[in-house]
Amino acid sequence: MQQLGRHILVEMYNCDKEILNNHKLIEGYMNEAAEKSGATIVQSVFHMFNPWGVSGAVIIQESHLTIHTWPEYGYAAIDLFTCGDSVDPWIGLDYLKTMLKSNKIEIKDIIRGETSKIRYFSNERFQNMHFKPINLEENND
Amino acid sequence: MQQLGRHILVEMYNCDKEILNNHKLIEGYMNEAAEKSGATIVQSVFHMFNPWGVSGAVIIQESHLTIHTWPEYGYAAIDLFTCGDSVDPWIGLDYLKTMLKSNKIEIKDIIRGETSKIRYFSNERFQNMHFKPINLEENND
């Protein structure tokens, strides 16, 4: 395995302003994007700002999705940070682009936890490196 | 204003493994990092994974902080996404590096919501562009 996680940073332009300002819709789309990507949702937290804009995060067993919207500019900053081979964040991204009605996006696809660097910088020798185990601890309190 | 937000992606190597696996400590440090940066915390969500690792997000009025830890490798992926001039995420980052006892970090500092691009790609003409208004809507339900 080359990396523990992959992190897709999306600049989404020319979105539907009404949708960007509806935190219930945005939360629904973000959760749906997580599920369509094959992720398992742990918790979803979304907030509406005054006078406009939505911020939220979907914590998934395979890391997270976040969004911040500026309805007044038709712009949203979206992150899809995932681990493991069973999740395909590009499916979720495609879904979000459609639902937010964007006609222009820009993407950065960034490696997180490059295993060769972890080995190089560490004082230990790691053998088989794996991404985060995906069993959620039952008792979080 | 050149950009709506700034996003600092941190690869933190050689952290203290015990700390990385303690979700109460990690949550405390992340919240403290947000406050030291001058951010206003909206909500904090953290989860412990089985058999190890912590994932969490601190939603701030100025965007978010997130962390995912791999205690077995002494590695943490940390994001500090902030808006506005009143927040200094570098202070929070410095605090986290100290508290997680990392001796090696790598950083990407990424522009989010570049105003020139928002103007260029949009069909509208925006005059004075501002980062997200920071008044939290009282009723989020």
PDB file of C-alpha atoms in Angstrom:
ATOM      1  CA  MET A   1       0.000   0.000   0.000  1.00  0.00           C
ATOM      2  CA  GLN A   2       1.380   3.387  -1.008  1.00  0.00           C
ATOM      3  CA  GLN A   3      -0.721   5.678   1.164  1.00  0.00           C
ATOM      4  CA  LEU A   4      -3.039   5.520   4.165  1.00  0.00           C
ATOM      5  CA  GLY A   5      -5.527   7.997   2.761  1.00  0.00           C
ATOM      6  CA  ARG A   6      -6.468  10.063  -0.241  1.00  0.00           C
ATOM      7  CA  HIS A   7      -7.780  13.588   0.054  1.00  0.00           C
ATOM      8  CA  ILE A   8      -9.702  15.251  -2.752  1.00  0.00           C
ATOM      9  CA  LEU A   9     -10.089  19.024  -2.406  1.00  0.00           C
ATOM     10  CA  VAL A  10     -12.769  20.459  -4.646  1.00  0.00           C
ATOM     11  CA  GLU A  11     -13.455  24.045  -5.642  1.00  0.00           C
ATOM     12  CA  MET A  12     -17.037  24.067  -6.905  1.00  0.00           C
ATOM     13  CA  TYR A  13     -18.068  27.167  -8.859  1.00  0.00           C
ATOM     14  CA  ASN A  14     -21.385  28.376 -10.216  1.00  0.00           C
ATOM     15  CA  CYS A  15     -23.510  26.252  -7.926  1.00  0.00           C
ATOM     16  CA  ASP A  16     -27.208  26.868  -7.328  1.00  0.00           C
ATOM     17  CA  LYS A  17     -27.324  29.616  -4.693  1.00  0.00           C
ATOM     18  CA  GLU A  18     -30.605  28.524  -3.163  1.00  0.00           C
ATOM     19  CA  ILE A  19     -29.299  25.012  -2.643  1.00  0.00           C
ATOM     20  CA  LEU A  20     -26.014  26.277  -1.178  1.00  0.00           C
ATOM     21  CA  ASN A  21     -27.989  28.168   1.429  1.00  0.00           C
ATOM     22  CA  ASN A  22     -30.219  25.262   2.476  1.00  0.00           C
ATOM     23  CA  HIS A  23     -28.427  23.367   5.198  1.00  0.00           C
ATOM     24  CA  LYS A  24     -30.937  20.517   5.278  1.00  0.00           C
ATOM     25  CA  LEU A  25     -30.492  19.901   1.560  1.00  0.00           C
ATOM     26  CA  ILE A  26     -26.705  20.197   1.806  1.00  0.00           C
ATOM     27  CA  GLU A  27     -26.568  17.780   4.717  1.00  0.00           C
ATOM     28  CA  GLY A  28     -28.711  15.317   2.797  1.00  0.00           C
ATOM     29  CA  TYR A  29     -26.550  15.562  -0.307  1.00  0.00           C
ATOM     30  CA  MET A  30     -23.331  15.174   1.664  1.00  0.00           C
ATOM     31  CA  ASN A  31     -24.618  12.079   3.448  1.00  0.00           C
ATOM     32  CA  GLU A  32     -25.865  10.654   0.181  1.00  0.00           C
ATOM     33  CA  ALA A  33     -22.460  11.360  -1.404  1.00  0.00           C
ATOM     34  CA  ALA A  34     -20.772   9.443   1.409  1.00  0.00           C
ATOM     35  CA  GLU A  35     -23.079   6.480   0.928  1.00  0.00           C
ATOM     36  CA  LYS A  36     -22.774   6.474  -2.842  1.00  0.00           C
ATOM     37  CA  SER A  37     -18.994   6.450  -2.427  1.00  0.00           C
ATOM     38  CA  GLY A  38     -19.290   3.286  -0.396  1.00  0.00           C
ATOM     39  CA  ALA A  39     -18.425   4.942   2.926  1.00  0.00           C
ATOM     40  CA  THR A  40     -19.996   4.146   6.283  1.00  0.00           C
ATOM     41  CA  ILE A  41     -21.364   7.218   8.054  1.00  0.00           C
ATOM     42  CA  VAL A  42     -20.474   7.644  11.719  1.00  0.00           C
ATOM     43  CA  GLN A  43     -21.850  11.131  12.411  1.00  0.00           C
ATOM     44  CA  SER A  44     -23.092  14.136  10.475  1.00  0.00           C
ATOM     45  CA  VAL A  45     -22.903  17.723  11.770  1.00  0.00           C
ATOM     46  CA  PHE A  46     -24.151  20.736   9.815  1.00  0.00           C
ATOM     47  CA  HIS A  47     -24.707  24.382  10.683  1.00  0.00           C
ATOM     48  CA  MET A  48     -26.366  27.319   9.005  1.00  0.00           C
ATOM     49  CA  PHE A  49     -24.750  30.721   9.248  1.00  0.00           C
ATOM     50  CA  ASN A  50     -26.407  34.095   9.438  1.00  0.00           C
ATOM     51  CA  PRO A  51     -27.172  35.645   7.023  1.00  0.00           C
ATOM     52  CA  TRP A  52     -26.033  32.828   4.737  1.00  0.00           C
ATOM     53  CA  GLY A  53     -23.802  29.847   4.211  1.00  0.00           C
ATOM     54  CA  VAL A  54     -23.577  26.265   5.386  1.00  0.00           C
ATOM     55  CA  SER A  55     -20.713  24.432   7.080  1.00  0.00           C
ATOM     56  CA  GLY A  56     -20.688  20.761   7.853  1.00  0.00           C
ATOM     57  CA  ALA A  57     -18.808  17.516   8.218  1.00  0.00           C
ATOM     58  CA  VAL A  58     -19.706  13.900   7.699  1.00  0.00           C
ATOM     59  CA  ILE A  59     -17.439  11.696   9.776  1.00  0.00           C
ATOM     60  CA  ILE A  60     -17.161   8.344   8.029  1.00  0.00           C
ATOM     61  CA  GLN A  61     -15.401   5.206   9.179  1.00  0.00           C
ATOM     62  CA  GLU A  62     -12.986   5.856   6.312  1.00  0.00           C
ATOM     63  CA  SER A  63     -12.207   9.510   7.380  1.00  0.00           C
ATOM     64  CA  HIS A  64     -14.453  12.480   6.455  1.00  0.00           C
ATOM     65  CA  LEU A  65     -16.338  14.681   4.022  1.00  0.00           C
ATOM     66  CA  THR A  66     -16.673  18.420   4.654  1.00  0.00           C
ATOM     67  CA  ILE A  67     -18.299  21.366   2.919  1.00  0.00           C
ATOM     68  CA  HIS A  68     -18.360  25.134   3.330  1.00  0.00           C
ATOM     69  CA  THR A  69     -20.655  27.170   1.106  1.00  0.00           C
ATOM     70  CA  TRP A  70     -20.722  30.818   0.053  1.00  0.00           C
ATOM     71  CA  PRO A  71     -24.166  31.069  -1.571  1.00  0.00           C
ATOM     72  CA  GLU A  72     -23.619  34.712  -2.471  1.00  0.00           C
ATOM     73  CA  TYR A  73     -20.789  33.676  -4.804  1.00  0.00           C
ATOM     74  CA  GLY A  74     -22.222  30.340  -5.914  1.00  0.00           C
ATOM     75  CA  TYR A  75     -19.097  28.733  -4.484  1.00  0.00           C
ATOM     76  CA  ALA A  76     -18.523  25.675  -2.281  1.00  0.00           C
ATOM     77  CA  ALA A  77     -15.298  24.219  -0.848  1.00  0.00           C
ATOM     78  CA  ILE A  78     -15.691  20.443  -0.578  1.00  0.00           C
ATOM     79  CA  ASP A  79     -13.291  17.870   0.847  1.00  0.00           C
ATOM     80  CA  LEU A  80     -13.479  14.119   0.479  1.00  0.00           C
ATOM     81  CA  PHE A  81     -10.872  12.386   2.628  1.00  0.00           C
ATOM     82  CA  THR A  82     -11.077   8.603   2.394  1.00  0.00           C
ATOM     83  CA  CYS A  83      -9.081   5.517   3.282  1.00  0.00           C
ATOM     84  CA  GLY A  84      -9.054   2.066   1.815  1.00  0.00           C
ATOM     85  CA  ASP A  85      -9.950   0.520  -1.491  1.00  0.00           C
ATOM     86  CA  SER A  86     -13.615  -0.074  -0.773  1.00  0.00           C
ATOM     87  CA  VAL A  87     -14.501   3.627  -1.048  1.00  0.00           C
ATOM     88  CA  ASP A  88     -14.612   5.589  -4.308  1.00  0.00           C
ATOM     89  CA  PRO A  89     -14.852   9.308  -3.480  1.00  0.00           C
ATOM     90  CA  TRP A  90     -15.117  10.222  -7.171  1.00  0.00           C
ATOM     91  CA  ILE A  91     -18.634   8.814  -7.241  1.00  0.00           C
ATOM     92  CA  GLY A  92     -19.616  11.062  -4.347  1.00  0.00           C
ATOM     93  CA  LEU A  93     -17.973  14.045  -5.993  1.00  0.00           C
ATOM     94  CA  ASP A  94     -19.828  13.457  -9.236  1.00  0.00           C
ATOM     95  CA  TYR A  95     -23.103  13.223  -7.335  1.00  0.00           C
ATOM     96  CA  LEU A  96     -22.429  16.494  -5.476  1.00  0.00           C
ATOM     97  CA  LYS A  97     -21.509  18.320  -8.671  1.00  0.00           C
ATOM     98  CA  THR A  98     -24.845  17.268 -10.125  1.00  0.00           C
ATOM     99  CA  MET A  99     -26.938  18.078  -7.067  1.00  0.00           C
ATOM    100  CA  LEU A 100     -25.321  21.489  -6.500  1.00  0.00           C
ATOM    101  CA  LYS A 101     -25.721  22.192 -10.223  1.00  0.00           C
ATOM    102  CA  SER A 102     -22.129  23.319 -10.679  1.00  0.00           C
ATOM    103  CA  ASN A 103     -20.798  23.760 -14.224  1.00  0.00           C
ATOM    104  CA  LYS A 104     -17.177  24.240 -13.220  1.00  0.00           C
ATOM    105  CA  ILE A 105     -15.028  22.432 -10.668  1.00  0.00           C
ATOM    106  CA  GLU A 106     -11.335  22.283  -9.858  1.00  0.00           C
ATOM    107  CA  ILE A 107      -9.749  19.372  -8.045  1.00  0.00           C
ATOM    108  CA  LYS A 108      -6.608  18.648  -6.074  1.00  0.00           C
ATOM    109  CA  ASP A 109      -5.987  14.967  -5.318  1.00  0.00           C
ATOM    110  CA  ILE A 110      -3.554  14.734  -2.411  1.00  0.00           C
ATOM    111  CA  ILE A 111      -1.854  11.756  -0.817  1.00  0.00           C
ATOM    112  CA  ARG A 112      -2.237  11.558   2.960  1.00  0.00           C
ATOM    113  CA  GLY A 113      -0.005   9.300   4.992  1.00  0.00           C
ATOM    114  CA  GLU A 114       2.442   8.225   2.307  1.00  0.00           C
ATOM    115  CA  THR A 115       3.752   4.951   3.681  1.00  0.00           C
ATOM    116  CA  SER A 116       7.283   5.410   2.325  1.00  0.00           C
ATOM    117  CA  LYS A 117       7.577   8.700   4.232  1.00  0.00           C
ATOM    118  CA  ILE A 118       6.150   7.231   7.414  1.00  0.00           C
ATOM    119  CA  ARG A 119       8.769   4.503   7.189  1.00  0.00           C
ATOM    120  CA  TYR A 120      11.532   6.952   6.336  1.00  0.00           C
ATOM    121  CA  PHE A 121      10.803   9.423   9.138  1.00  0.00           C
ATOM    122  CA  SER A 122      10.094   6.826  11.802  1.00  0.00           C
ATOM    123  CA  ASN A 123      12.602   5.225  14.127  1.00  0.00           C
ATOM    124  CA  GLU A 124      10.712   1.948  13.831  1.00  0.00           C
ATOM    125  CA  ARG A 125      10.475  -0.583  11.061  1.00  0.00           C
ATOM    126  CA  PHE A 126       6.928  -1.197   9.905  1.00  0.00           C
ATOM    127  CA  GLN A 127       6.149  -4.282   7.870  1.00  0.00           C
ATOM    128  CA  ASN A 128       2.711  -4.544   6.359  1.00  0.00           C
ATOM    129  CA  MET A 129       1.062  -1.169   6.649  1.00  0.00           C
ATOM    130  CA  HIS A 130      -2.720  -0.930   6.599  1.00  0.00           C
ATOM    131  CA  PHE A 131      -5.200   1.898   6.550  1.00  0.00           C
ATOM    132  CA  LYS A 132      -7.282   2.655   9.632  1.00  0.00           C
ATOM    133  CA  PRO A 133      -9.279  -0.333  10.910  1.00  0.00           C
ATOM    134  CA  ILE A 134     -12.881   0.423  10.153  1.00  0.00           C
ATOM    135  CA  ASN A 135     -14.632  -1.052  13.168  1.00  0.00           C
ATOM    136  CA  LEU A 136     -16.123   1.750  15.200  1.00  0.00           C
ATOM    137  CA  GLU A 137     -15.630   1.495  18.943  1.00  0.00           C
ATOM    138  CA  GLU A 138     -19.029   0.931  20.481  1.00  0.00           C
ATOM    139  CA  ASN A 139     -18.416   2.987  23.584  1.00  0.00           C
ATOM    140  CA  ASN A 140     -17.230   6.483  22.731  1.00  0.00           C
ATOM    141  CA  ASP A 141     -17.877   7.929  26.180  1.00  0.00           C
TER     142      ASP A 141
ATOM    143  CA  MET B   1      -9.274  39.957  -0.558  1.00  0.00           C
ATOM    144  CA  GLN B   2      -7.483  37.256  -2.538  1.00  0.00           C
ATOM    145  CA  GLN B   3      -9.137  34.131  -1.125  1.00  0.00           C
ATOM    146  CA  LEU B   4     -12.135  33.123   0.954  1.00  0.00           C
ATOM    147  CA  GLY B   5     -10.267  30.519   2.961  1.00  0.00           C
ATOM    148  CA  ARG B   6      -6.905  28.987   3.640  1.00  0.00           C
ATOM    149  CA  HIS B   7      -6.425  25.278   4.155  1.00  0.00           C
ATOM    150  CA  ILE B   8      -3.365  23.854   5.870  1.00  0.00           C
ATOM    151  CA  LEU B   9      -2.851  20.106   5.422  1.00  0.00           C
ATOM    152  CA  VAL B  10      -0.417  18.616   7.884  1.00  0.00           C
ATOM    153  CA  GLU B  11       1.334  15.261   7.856  1.00  0.00           C
ATOM    154  CA  MET B  12       2.486  14.707  11.434  1.00  0.00           C
ATOM    155  CA  TYR B  13       5.051  11.941  11.904  1.00  0.00           C
ATOM    156  CA  ASN B  14       6.576  10.338  14.980  1.00  0.00           C
ATOM    157  CA  CYS B  15       3.821  11.391  17.339  1.00  0.00           C
ATOM    158  CA  ASP B  16       3.294   9.862  20.767  1.00  0.00           C
ATOM    159  CA  LYS B  17       1.342   6.662  20.121  1.00  0.00           C
ATOM    160  CA  GLU B  18      -0.457   6.655  23.444  1.00  0.00           C
ATOM    161  CA  ILE B  19      -1.718  10.166  22.882  1.00  0.00           C
ATOM    162  CA  LEU B  20      -2.796   9.382  19.308  1.00  0.00           C
ATOM    163  CA  ASN B  21      -4.971   6.595  20.652  1.00  0.00           C
ATOM    164  CA  ASN B  22      -6.678   8.636  23.374  1.00  0.00           C
ATOM    165  CA  HIS B  23      -9.722  10.275  21.837  1.00  0.00           C
ATOM    166  CA  LYS B  24     -10.489  12.411  24.871  1.00  0.00           C
ATOM    167  CA  LEU B  25      -6.991  13.880  24.835  1.00  0.00           C
ATOM    168  CA  ILE B  26      -7.078  14.382  21.059  1.00  0.00           C
ATOM    169  CA  GLU B  27     -10.445  16.106  21.235  1.00  0.00           C
ATOM    170  CA  GLY B  28      -9.178  18.375  23.988  1.00  0.00           C
ATOM    171  CA  TYR B  29      -6.049  19.287  22.040  1.00  0.00           C
ATOM    172  CA  MET B  30      -7.989  19.963  18.848  1.00  0.00           C
ATOM    173  CA  ASN B  31     -10.433  22.232  20.629  1.00  0.00           C
ATOM    174  CA  GLU B  32      -7.605  24.008  22.386  1.00  0.00           C
ATOM    175  CA  ALA B  33      -5.825  24.424  19.035  1.00  0.00           C
ATOM    176  CA  ALA B  34      -8.959  26.041  17.603  1.00  0.00           C
ATOM    177  CA  GLU B  35      -9.203  28.442  20.508  1.00  0.00           C
ATOM    178  CA  LYS B  36      -5.514  29.323  20.481  1.00  0.00           C
ATOM    179  CA  SER B  37      -5.849  30.095  16.764  1.00  0.00           C
ATOM    180  CA  GLY B  38      -8.533  32.612  17.583  1.00  0.00           C
ATOM    181  CA  ALA B  39     -11.384  30.526  16.168  1.00  0.00           C
ATOM    182  CA  THR B  40     -14.864  30.201  17.627  1.00  0.00           C
ATOM    183  CA  ILE B  41     -15.933  26.598  18.182  1.00  0.00           C
ATOM    184  CA  VAL B  42     -19.387  25.607  16.961  1.00  0.00           C
ATOM    185  CA  GLN B  43     -19.314  21.841  17.511  1.00  0.00           C
ATOM    186  CA  SER B  44     -16.793  19.122  18.218  1.00  0.00           C
ATOM    187  CA  VAL B  45     -17.257  15.476  17.180  1.00  0.00           C
ATOM    188  CA  PHE B  46     -14.705  12.753  17.887  1.00  0.00           C
ATOM    189  CA  HIS B  47     -14.749   8.984  17.595  1.00  0.00           C
ATOM    190  CA  MET B  48     -12.506   6.169  18.700  1.00  0.00           C
ATOM    191  CA  PHE B  49     -11.958   3.246  16.387  1.00  0.00           C
ATOM    192  CA  ASN B  50     -11.450  -0.389  17.262  1.00  0.00           C
ATOM    193  CA  PRO B  51      -8.788  -1.509  17.886  1.00  0.00           C
ATOM    194  CA  TRP B  52      -7.129   1.892  17.526  1.00  0.00           C
ATOM    195  CA  GLY B  53      -7.186   5.358  16.026  1.00  0.00           C
ATOM    196  CA  VAL B  54      -9.151   8.556  16.478  1.00  0.00           C
ATOM    197  CA  SER B  55     -11.145  10.586  13.948  1.00  0.00           C
ATOM    198  CA  GLY B  56     -12.704  13.912  14.653  1.00  0.00           C
ATOM    199  CA  ALA B  57     -13.750  17.346  13.490  1.00  0.00           C
ATOM    200  CA  VAL B  58     -14.065  20.695  15.168  1.00  0.00           C
ATOM    201  CA  ILE B  59     -16.540  22.853  13.274  1.00  0.00           C
ATOM    202  CA  ILE B  60     -15.570  26.472  13.847  1.00  0.00           C
ATOM    203  CA  GLN B  61     -17.350  29.607  12.717  1.00  0.00           C
ATOM    204  CA  GLU B  62     -14.365  30.135  10.418  1.00  0.00           C
ATOM    205  CA  SER B  63     -14.574  26.601   8.821  1.00  0.00           C
ATOM    206  CA  HIS B  64     -13.052  23.465  10.437  1.00  0.00           C
ATOM    207  CA  LEU B  65     -10.230  21.483  11.973  1.00  0.00           C
ATOM    208  CA  THR B  66     -10.023  17.717  11.461  1.00  0.00           C
ATOM    209  CA  ILE B  67      -7.727  14.911  12.545  1.00  0.00           C
ATOM    210  CA  HIS B  68      -7.276  11.227  11.775  1.00  0.00           C
ATOM    211  CA  THR B  69      -4.706   9.252  13.726  1.00  0.00           C
ATOM    212  CA  TRP B  70      -2.874   5.987  13.097  1.00  0.00           C
ATOM    213  CA  PRO B  71      -1.312   5.320  16.510  1.00  0.00           C
ATOM    214  CA  GLU B  72       0.387   2.159  15.250  1.00  0.00           C
ATOM    215  CA  TYR B  73       2.495   4.294  12.889  1.00  0.00           C
ATOM    216  CA  GLY B  74       2.798   7.375  15.075  1.00  0.00           C
ATOM    217  CA  TYR B  75       1.109   9.299  12.271  1.00  0.00           C
ATOM    218  CA  ALA B  76      -1.689  11.863  12.213  1.00  0.00           C
ATOM    219  CA  ALA B  77      -3.347  13.676   9.284  1.00  0.00           C
ATOM    220  CA  ILE B  78      -4.455  17.109  10.448  1.00  0.00           C
ATOM    221  CA  ASP B  79      -6.368  19.794   8.556  1.00  0.00           C
ATOM    222  CA  LEU B  80      -6.838  23.400   9.570  1.00  0.00           C
ATOM    223  CA  PHE B  81      -9.280  25.176   7.237  1.00  0.00           C
ATOM    224  CA  THR B  82      -9.891  28.785   8.264  1.00  0.00           C
ATOM    225  CA  CYS B  83     -11.425  31.980   6.910  1.00  0.00           C
ATOM    226  CA  GLY B  84     -10.753  35.594   7.718  1.00  0.00           C
ATOM    227  CA  ASP B  85      -7.894  37.566   9.149  1.00  0.00           C
ATOM    228  CA  SER B  86      -8.800  37.139  12.800  1.00  0.00           C
ATOM    229  CA  VAL B  87      -7.723  33.483  12.877  1.00  0.00           C
ATOM    230  CA  ASP B  88      -4.113  32.294  12.815  1.00  0.00           C
ATOM    231  CA  PRO B  89      -4.088  28.520  12.210  1.00  0.00           C
ATOM    232  CA  TRP B  90      -0.295  28.384  12.538  1.00  0.00           C
ATOM    233  CA  ILE B  91      -0.612  28.947  16.251  1.00  0.00           C
ATOM    234  CA  GLY B  92      -2.955  25.980  16.537  1.00  0.00           C
ATOM    235  CA  LEU B  93      -0.649  23.858  14.414  1.00  0.00           C
ATOM    236  CA  ASP B  94       2.333  24.693  16.585  1.00  0.00           C
ATOM    237  CA  TYR B  95       0.356  23.772  19.680  1.00  0.00           C
ATOM    238  CA  LEU B  96      -0.714  20.417  18.195  1.00  0.00           C
ATOM    239  CA  LYS B  97       2.839  19.562  17.140  1.00  0.00           C
ATOM    240  CA  THR B  98       3.937  20.125  20.717  1.00  0.00           C
ATOM    241  CA  MET B  99       1.094  18.237  22.362  1.00  0.00           C
ATOM    242  CA  LEU B 100       1.333  15.235  20.026  1.00  0.00           C
ATOM    243  CA  LYS B 101       5.113  15.268  20.529  1.00  0.00           C
ATOM    244  CA  SER B 102       5.882  15.079  16.814  1.00  0.00           C
ATOM    245  CA  ASN B 103       9.456  15.712  15.692  1.00  0.00           C
ATOM    246  CA  LYS B 104       8.661  15.846  11.984  1.00  0.00           C
ATOM    247  CA  ILE B 105       5.832  17.499  10.098  1.00  0.00           C
ATOM    248  CA  GLU B 106       5.090  18.305   6.475  1.00  0.00           C
ATOM    249  CA  ILE B 107       2.712  21.040   5.426  1.00  0.00           C
ATOM    250  CA  LYS B 108       0.691  22.023   2.377  1.00  0.00           C
ATOM    251  CA  ASP B 109      -0.836  25.504   2.493  1.00  0.00           C
ATOM    252  CA  ILE B 110      -3.670  25.644  -0.028  1.00  0.00           C
ATOM    253  CA  ILE B 111      -5.851  28.526  -1.170  1.00  0.00           C
ATOM    254  CA  ARG B 112      -9.587  27.826  -1.030  1.00  0.00           C
ATOM    255  CA  GLY B 113     -12.029  30.034  -2.863  1.00  0.00           C
ATOM    256  CA  GLU B 114      -9.607  32.181  -4.841  1.00  0.00           C
ATOM    257  CA  THR B 115     -11.638  35.294  -5.516  1.00  0.00           C
ATOM    258  CA  SER B 116     -10.135  35.924  -8.955  1.00  0.00           C
ATOM    259  CA  LYS B 117     -11.257  32.460 -10.067  1.00  0.00           C
ATOM    260  CA  ILE B 118     -14.716  32.862  -8.590  1.00  0.00           C
ATOM    261  CA  ARG B 119     -15.048  36.088 -10.554  1.00  0.00           C
ATOM    262  CA  TYR B 120     -13.608  34.562 -13.704  1.00  0.00           C
ATOM    263  CA  PHE B 121     -15.793  31.455 -13.741  1.00  0.00           C
ATOM    264  CA  SER B 122     -18.988  33.201 -12.687  1.00  0.00           C
ATOM    265  CA  ASN B 123     -21.547  34.798 -14.956  1.00  0.00           C
ATOM    266  CA  GLU B 124     -22.048  37.543 -12.385  1.00  0.00           C
ATOM    267  CA  ARG B 125     -19.941  40.514 -11.422  1.00  0.00           C
ATOM    268  CA  PHE B 126     -19.033  40.516  -7.744  1.00  0.00           C
ATOM    269  CA  GLN B 127     -17.768  43.715  -6.185  1.00  0.00           C
ATOM    270  CA  ASN B 128     -16.402  43.525  -2.671  1.00  0.00           C
ATOM    271  CA  MET B 129     -15.969  39.875  -1.789  1.00  0.00           C
ATOM    272  CA  HIS B 130     -15.967  38.835   1.846  1.00  0.00           C
ATOM    273  CA  PHE B 131     -15.301  35.588   3.655  1.00  0.00           C
ATOM    274  CA  LYS B 132     -18.205  33.770   5.270  1.00  0.00           C
ATOM    275  CA  PRO B 133     -20.174  35.903   7.735  1.00  0.00           C
ATOM    276  CA  ILE B 134     -19.351  34.539  11.132  1.00  0.00           C
ATOM    277  CA  ASN B 135     -22.650  34.921  12.949  1.00  0.00           C
ATOM    278  CA  LEU B 136     -24.030  31.486  13.679  1.00  0.00           C
ATOM    279  CA  GLU B 137     -27.724  31.053  13.027  1.00  0.00           C
ATOM    280  CA  GLU B 138     -29.387  30.435  16.367  1.00  0.00           C
ATOM    281  CA  ASN B 139     -31.930  27.960  15.127  1.00  0.00           C
ATOM    282  CA  ASN B 140     -30.275  25.119  13.263  1.00  0.00           C
ATOM    283  CA  ASP B 141     -33.316  22.860  13.371  1.00  0.00           C
TER     284      ASP B 141
END
